[in-house]
Short mmCIF file of C-alpha atoms and ligand atoms in Angstrom, two decimals:
data_model
loop_
_atom_site.label_atom_id
_atom_site.label_comp_id
_atom_site.label_asym_id
_atom_site.label_seq_id
_atom_site.Cartn_x
_atom_site.Cartn_y
_atom_site.Cartn_z
CA MET S 1 0.00 0.00 0.00
CA TYR S 2 1.34 3.39 -1.02
CA THR S 3 0.37 6.92 -0.05
CA LEU S 4 0.90 9.58 -2.67
CA TYR S 5 0.86 13.28 -1.80
CA TYR S 6 -0.07 15.09 -4.97
CA SER S 7 -1.33 18.28 -6.52
CA PRO S 8 -3.22 18.11 -9.84
CA GLY S 9 -1.02 18.36 -12.92
CA ARG S 10 2.23 18.94 -11.03
CA ALA S 11 5.31 16.73 -10.73
CA SER S 12 3.18 14.15 -8.92
CA LEU S 13 1.09 13.53 -12.07
CA ALA S 14 3.42 10.91 -13.58
CA ILE S 15 3.52 9.00 -10.29
CA HIS S 16 -0.24 9.11 -9.86
CA TRP S 17 -0.60 7.91 -13.45
CA ILE S 18 1.90 5.05 -12.98
CA LEU S 19 0.16 3.90 -9.79
CA ILE S 20 -3.17 3.79 -11.64
CA HIS S 21 -1.61 2.12 -14.67
CA LEU S 22 0.01 -0.58 -12.53
CA GLY S 23 -3.29 -1.24 -10.77
CA VAL S 24 -1.66 -1.24 -7.34
CA SER S 25 -3.35 -0.22 -4.13
CA PHE S 26 -2.66 3.35 -3.02
CA GLU S 27 -4.16 6.30 -1.22
CA ALA S 28 -3.93 9.70 -2.92
CA ARG S 29 -3.77 12.71 -0.58
CA LEU S 30 -4.39 16.08 -2.17
CA ILE S 31 -2.01 18.90 -1.21
CA ASP S 32 -3.78 22.17 -1.93
CA PHE S 33 -1.34 24.73 -3.35
CA VAL S 34 -4.01 27.48 -3.19
CA THR S 35 -4.06 27.31 0.61
CA LYS S 36 -0.28 26.70 0.60
CA ALA S 37 -0.77 23.29 2.22
CA HIS S 38 2.59 22.29 0.72
CA LYS S 39 4.29 24.77 3.09
CA SER S 40 2.24 23.84 6.17
CA PRO S 41 4.17 22.55 9.20
CA GLU S 42 2.39 19.17 8.86
CA TYR S 43 3.44 18.70 5.24
CA LEU S 44 6.96 20.04 5.83
CA ARG S 45 7.37 17.27 8.39
CA ILE S 46 6.61 14.79 5.61
CA ASN S 47 8.55 16.57 2.86
CA PRO S 48 11.04 19.18 4.14
CA ASP S 49 11.22 20.86 0.69
CA GLY S 50 7.45 21.41 0.64
CA THR S 51 7.15 19.96 -2.86
CA VAL S 52 5.12 17.24 -4.52
CA PRO S 53 5.29 14.36 -5.07
CA THR S 54 5.98 12.49 -1.87
CA LEU S 55 5.43 8.75 -1.93
CA VAL S 56 5.19 6.84 1.32
CA VAL S 57 6.24 3.22 0.94
CA GLY S 58 5.94 0.98 4.00
CA GLY S 59 6.22 3.99 6.32
CA ALA S 60 9.28 5.50 4.57
CA ARG S 61 8.97 8.76 2.61
CA TYR S 62 10.50 9.15 -0.84
CA PHE S 63 10.79 12.15 -3.17
CA GLU S 64 11.85 13.02 -6.75
CA SER S 65 9.38 12.10 -9.47
CA ALA S 66 11.94 10.48 -11.79
CA ALA S 67 13.29 8.24 -9.02
CA LEU S 68 9.77 7.35 -7.89
CA ALA S 69 8.79 6.38 -11.44
CA LEU S 70 11.84 4.10 -11.75
CA MET S 71 11.20 2.66 -8.30
CA LEU S 72 7.55 1.81 -8.97
CA ALA S 73 8.33 0.24 -12.33
CA GLU S 74 11.00 -1.93 -10.72
CA ARG S 75 8.83 -2.93 -7.75
CA HIS S 76 6.02 -4.11 -10.05
CA PRO S 77 7.66 -5.94 -12.96
CA ALA S 78 4.36 -7.53 -13.98
CA GLY S 79 3.21 -4.03 -15.02
CA ASP S 80 5.83 -4.04 -17.80
CA LEU S 81 7.02 -0.48 -17.25
CA ASP S 82 10.51 -1.46 -16.15
CA ILE S 83 13.44 -2.07 -18.46
CA PRO S 84 15.47 -4.39 -16.28
CA GLN S 85 19.22 -4.81 -16.05
CA GLY S 86 20.56 -6.71 -19.05
CA ALA S 87 17.74 -5.64 -21.40
CA PRO S 88 19.04 -3.90 -24.56
CA GLU S 89 17.01 -0.72 -23.98
CA ARG S 90 18.14 -0.28 -20.38
CA SER S 91 20.83 2.31 -21.12
CA ASP S 92 18.48 4.49 -23.17
CA TYR S 93 15.83 4.16 -20.47
CA LEU S 94 18.18 5.46 -17.78
CA GLN S 95 19.80 8.08 -19.98
CA TRP S 96 16.51 9.66 -21.03
CA MET S 97 15.07 9.59 -17.53
CA VAL S 98 18.11 11.42 -16.16
CA TYR S 99 18.12 13.81 -19.11
CA PHE S 100 14.51 14.80 -18.41
CA ALA S 101 15.09 15.13 -14.67
CA ASN S 102 18.45 16.84 -14.92
CA THR S 103 18.12 19.03 -18.00
CA LEU S 104 14.45 19.65 -18.71
CA GLN S 105 13.00 19.90 -15.20
CA PRO S 106 15.39 22.68 -14.09
CA LEU S 107 14.46 24.61 -17.25
CA TYR S 108 10.81 24.28 -16.33
CA ARG S 109 11.66 25.45 -12.84
CA ALA S 110 13.18 28.56 -14.44
CA TRP S 111 10.10 29.04 -16.64
CA PHE S 112 7.44 28.57 -13.92
CA TYR S 113 9.35 30.08 -11.00
CA ALA S 114 11.32 32.67 -13.00
CA ASP S 115 11.58 35.17 -10.14
CA GLU S 116 13.56 32.65 -8.03
CA VAL S 117 16.57 33.06 -10.27
CA GLY S 118 17.12 36.80 -10.47
CA GLY S 119 14.18 38.52 -8.76
CA ALA S 120 11.11 40.16 -10.33
CA GLU S 121 13.09 42.38 -12.72
CA ALA S 122 14.78 39.39 -14.37
CA VAL S 123 11.62 37.35 -15.01
CA GLU S 124 11.30 38.05 -18.73
CA ALA S 125 14.98 37.37 -19.43
CA VAL S 126 14.94 34.14 -17.41
CA LYS S 127 11.79 32.92 -19.18
CA ALA S 128 13.19 33.75 -22.61
CA HIS S 129 16.35 31.81 -21.79
CA ALA S 130 14.36 28.83 -20.48
CA ARG S 131 12.00 28.84 -23.47
CA VAL S 132 14.79 28.56 -26.04
CA ARG S 133 16.37 25.68 -24.16
CA ILE S 134 13.09 23.84 -23.58
CA GLU S 135 12.40 24.03 -27.32
CA ARG S 136 15.86 22.58 -27.99
CA VAL S 137 14.90 19.65 -25.80
CA TRP S 138 11.75 19.10 -27.92
CA GLU S 139 13.93 19.12 -31.05
CA ARG S 140 16.03 16.33 -29.56
CA VAL S 141 13.06 14.35 -28.31
CA ASP S 142 11.29 14.73 -31.66
CA ALA S 143 14.36 13.35 -33.44
CA ARG S 144 14.41 10.42 -31.03
CA LEU S 145 10.71 9.69 -31.65
CA ARG S 146 11.31 9.71 -35.40
CA GLU S 147 13.43 6.57 -34.75
CA THR S 148 11.51 4.78 -32.01
CA PRO S 149 7.85 4.61 -30.93
CA TYR S 150 8.66 5.15 -27.26
CA ILE S 151 11.40 7.08 -25.50
CA ALA S 152 13.46 4.07 -24.44
CA GLY S 153 12.91 2.24 -27.74
CA LYS S 154 10.29 -0.29 -28.80
CA SER S 155 8.66 -0.72 -25.40
CA LEU S 156 6.48 1.52 -23.30
CA SER S 157 8.24 2.19 -19.99
CA ALA S 158 8.15 4.46 -16.93
CA VAL S 159 10.15 7.14 -18.75
CA ASP S 160 7.19 7.66 -21.12
CA PHE S 161 4.94 8.65 -18.23
CA HIS S 162 7.52 11.13 -17.03
CA ALA S 163 8.12 12.50 -20.53
CA THR S 164 4.40 12.89 -21.25
CA MET S 165 3.88 14.82 -18.01
CA LEU S 166 6.72 17.16 -18.98
CA MET S 167 5.30 17.61 -22.48
CA ARG S 168 1.95 18.53 -20.92
CA TRP S 169 3.58 21.31 -18.93
CA SER S 170 4.43 23.04 -22.21
CA ARG S 171 0.79 23.29 -23.32
CA GLU S 172 0.46 27.00 -22.57
CA MET S 173 3.96 27.93 -23.65
CA PRO S 174 4.45 29.83 -26.91
CA THR S 175 5.44 26.58 -28.67
CA ALA S 176 3.92 23.51 -27.04
CA ALA S 177 5.66 20.15 -27.41
CA ASP S 178 2.86 18.73 -29.57
CA ARG S 179 3.76 21.23 -32.31
CA TRP S 180 6.57 18.79 -33.19
CA ASP S 181 5.08 16.07 -35.42
CA ASN S 182 6.76 13.02 -33.95
CA ILE S 183 5.93 14.17 -30.44
CA ALA S 184 2.31 14.71 -31.49
CA GLY S 185 2.10 11.14 -32.84
CA TYR S 186 3.70 9.84 -29.64
CA LEU S 187 1.20 11.75 -27.49
CA ASP S 188 -1.63 10.11 -29.44
CA ARG S 189 -0.18 6.73 -28.41
CA MET S 190 0.18 7.78 -24.78
CA ARG S 191 -3.29 9.30 -24.72
CA ALA S 192 -4.77 6.00 -25.96
CA LEU S 193 -3.81 4.34 -22.66
CA LYS S 194 -6.87 3.86 -20.45
CA SER S 195 -4.82 5.01 -17.44
CA PHE S 196 -4.24 8.37 -19.18
CA SER S 197 -7.95 9.27 -19.10
CA LEU S 198 -8.30 7.84 -15.61
CA VAL S 199 -5.59 10.03 -14.11
CA HIS S 200 -7.02 13.08 -15.87
CA GLU S 201 -10.45 12.28 -14.42
CA ARG S 202 -9.12 11.70 -10.91
CA GLU S 203 -7.06 14.91 -10.93
CA GLY S 204 -9.84 16.91 -12.62
CA LEU S 205 -7.60 17.84 -15.56
CA GLU S 206 -8.68 18.76 -19.05
CA MET S 207 -7.49 16.20 -21.60
CA TRP S 208 -4.38 17.25 -23.49
CA PRO S 209 -3.52 17.52 -26.32
CA ARG S 210 -6.98 18.62 -27.39
CA VAL S 211 -6.53 17.55 -30.98
CA LEU S 212 -5.92 13.90 -31.66
CA ARG S 213 -4.11 13.37 -34.94
CA GLY S 214 -3.52 9.63 -35.06
CA PHE S 215 -7.10 8.38 -34.68
N1 GSH A 301 12.64 17.50 -8.70
C1 GSH A 301 11.39 17.39 -8.00
C2 GSH A 301 10.65 18.69 -8.17
C3 GSH A 301 9.42 18.74 -7.31
C4 GSH A 301 8.76 20.11 -7.44
O1 GSH A 301 9.44 21.14 -7.45
N2 GSH A 301 7.43 20.10 -7.53
C5 GSH A 301 6.74 21.37 -7.66
C6 GSH A 301 5.41 21.17 -8.34
S1 GSH A 301 5.62 20.77 -10.03
C7 GSH A 301 6.45 21.91 -6.28
O2 GSH A 301 6.08 21.15 -5.41
N3 GSH A 301 6.65 23.22 -6.12
C8 GSH A 301 6.40 23.90 -4.89
C9 GSH A 301 7.60 24.68 -4.43
O3 GSH A 301 8.69 24.52 -5.01
O4 GSH A 301 7.45 25.42 -3.49
C10 GSH A 301 10.58 16.21 -8.56
O5 GSH A 301 10.69 15.93 -9.75
O6 GSH A 301 9.86 15.57 -7.79
#
């Protein structure tokens, strides 16, 4: 039994989605960002950074969406989201997961929390810098998806849930990820998963992308 602390659409989305997809038993606890519940003393005792997601596993608390995605896939091999040691796609699986967590997520942090970097007066410059680099990531990912149906290769894996969540975050940016053709086709495949609609329903999110091209 897991407990997931989440806020709709945020970095907890991929973990919520994976838990649903795997069909494992979990309790989802909403952390309301409007009332700043993520900075409440109670939540800071659970997650000292005051961020989501937090996943409680057998009484122990774990953080970092990319690590949680890898952990859940590994703990539930029957769900077929893991690419285990020795499998040919393992290196790509790990490389892309770390690339998204290490390169793309900090750029999103700069985009969504632009004042953290250089104060209010630097917001526009920080966002412009982040935007260019996020779009470069989509170029790279689009080139990858021209070669393979999923991020790690032929098989769907945990990294696809993480990648799709990060693509969704671009939906209101000047150039959303689904403007790249291979990414758009990929998102059609991800959106066809039953668990995709389920997590959107449970988090009260509008389906994205709005336009389906592959069906
Ligand atoms: N690297 C962390 C980032 C977690 C994170 O920053 N989550 C955001 C929501 S997307 C958050 O909780 N922000 C609140 C804050 O930073 O105060 C992860 O991937 O889990």
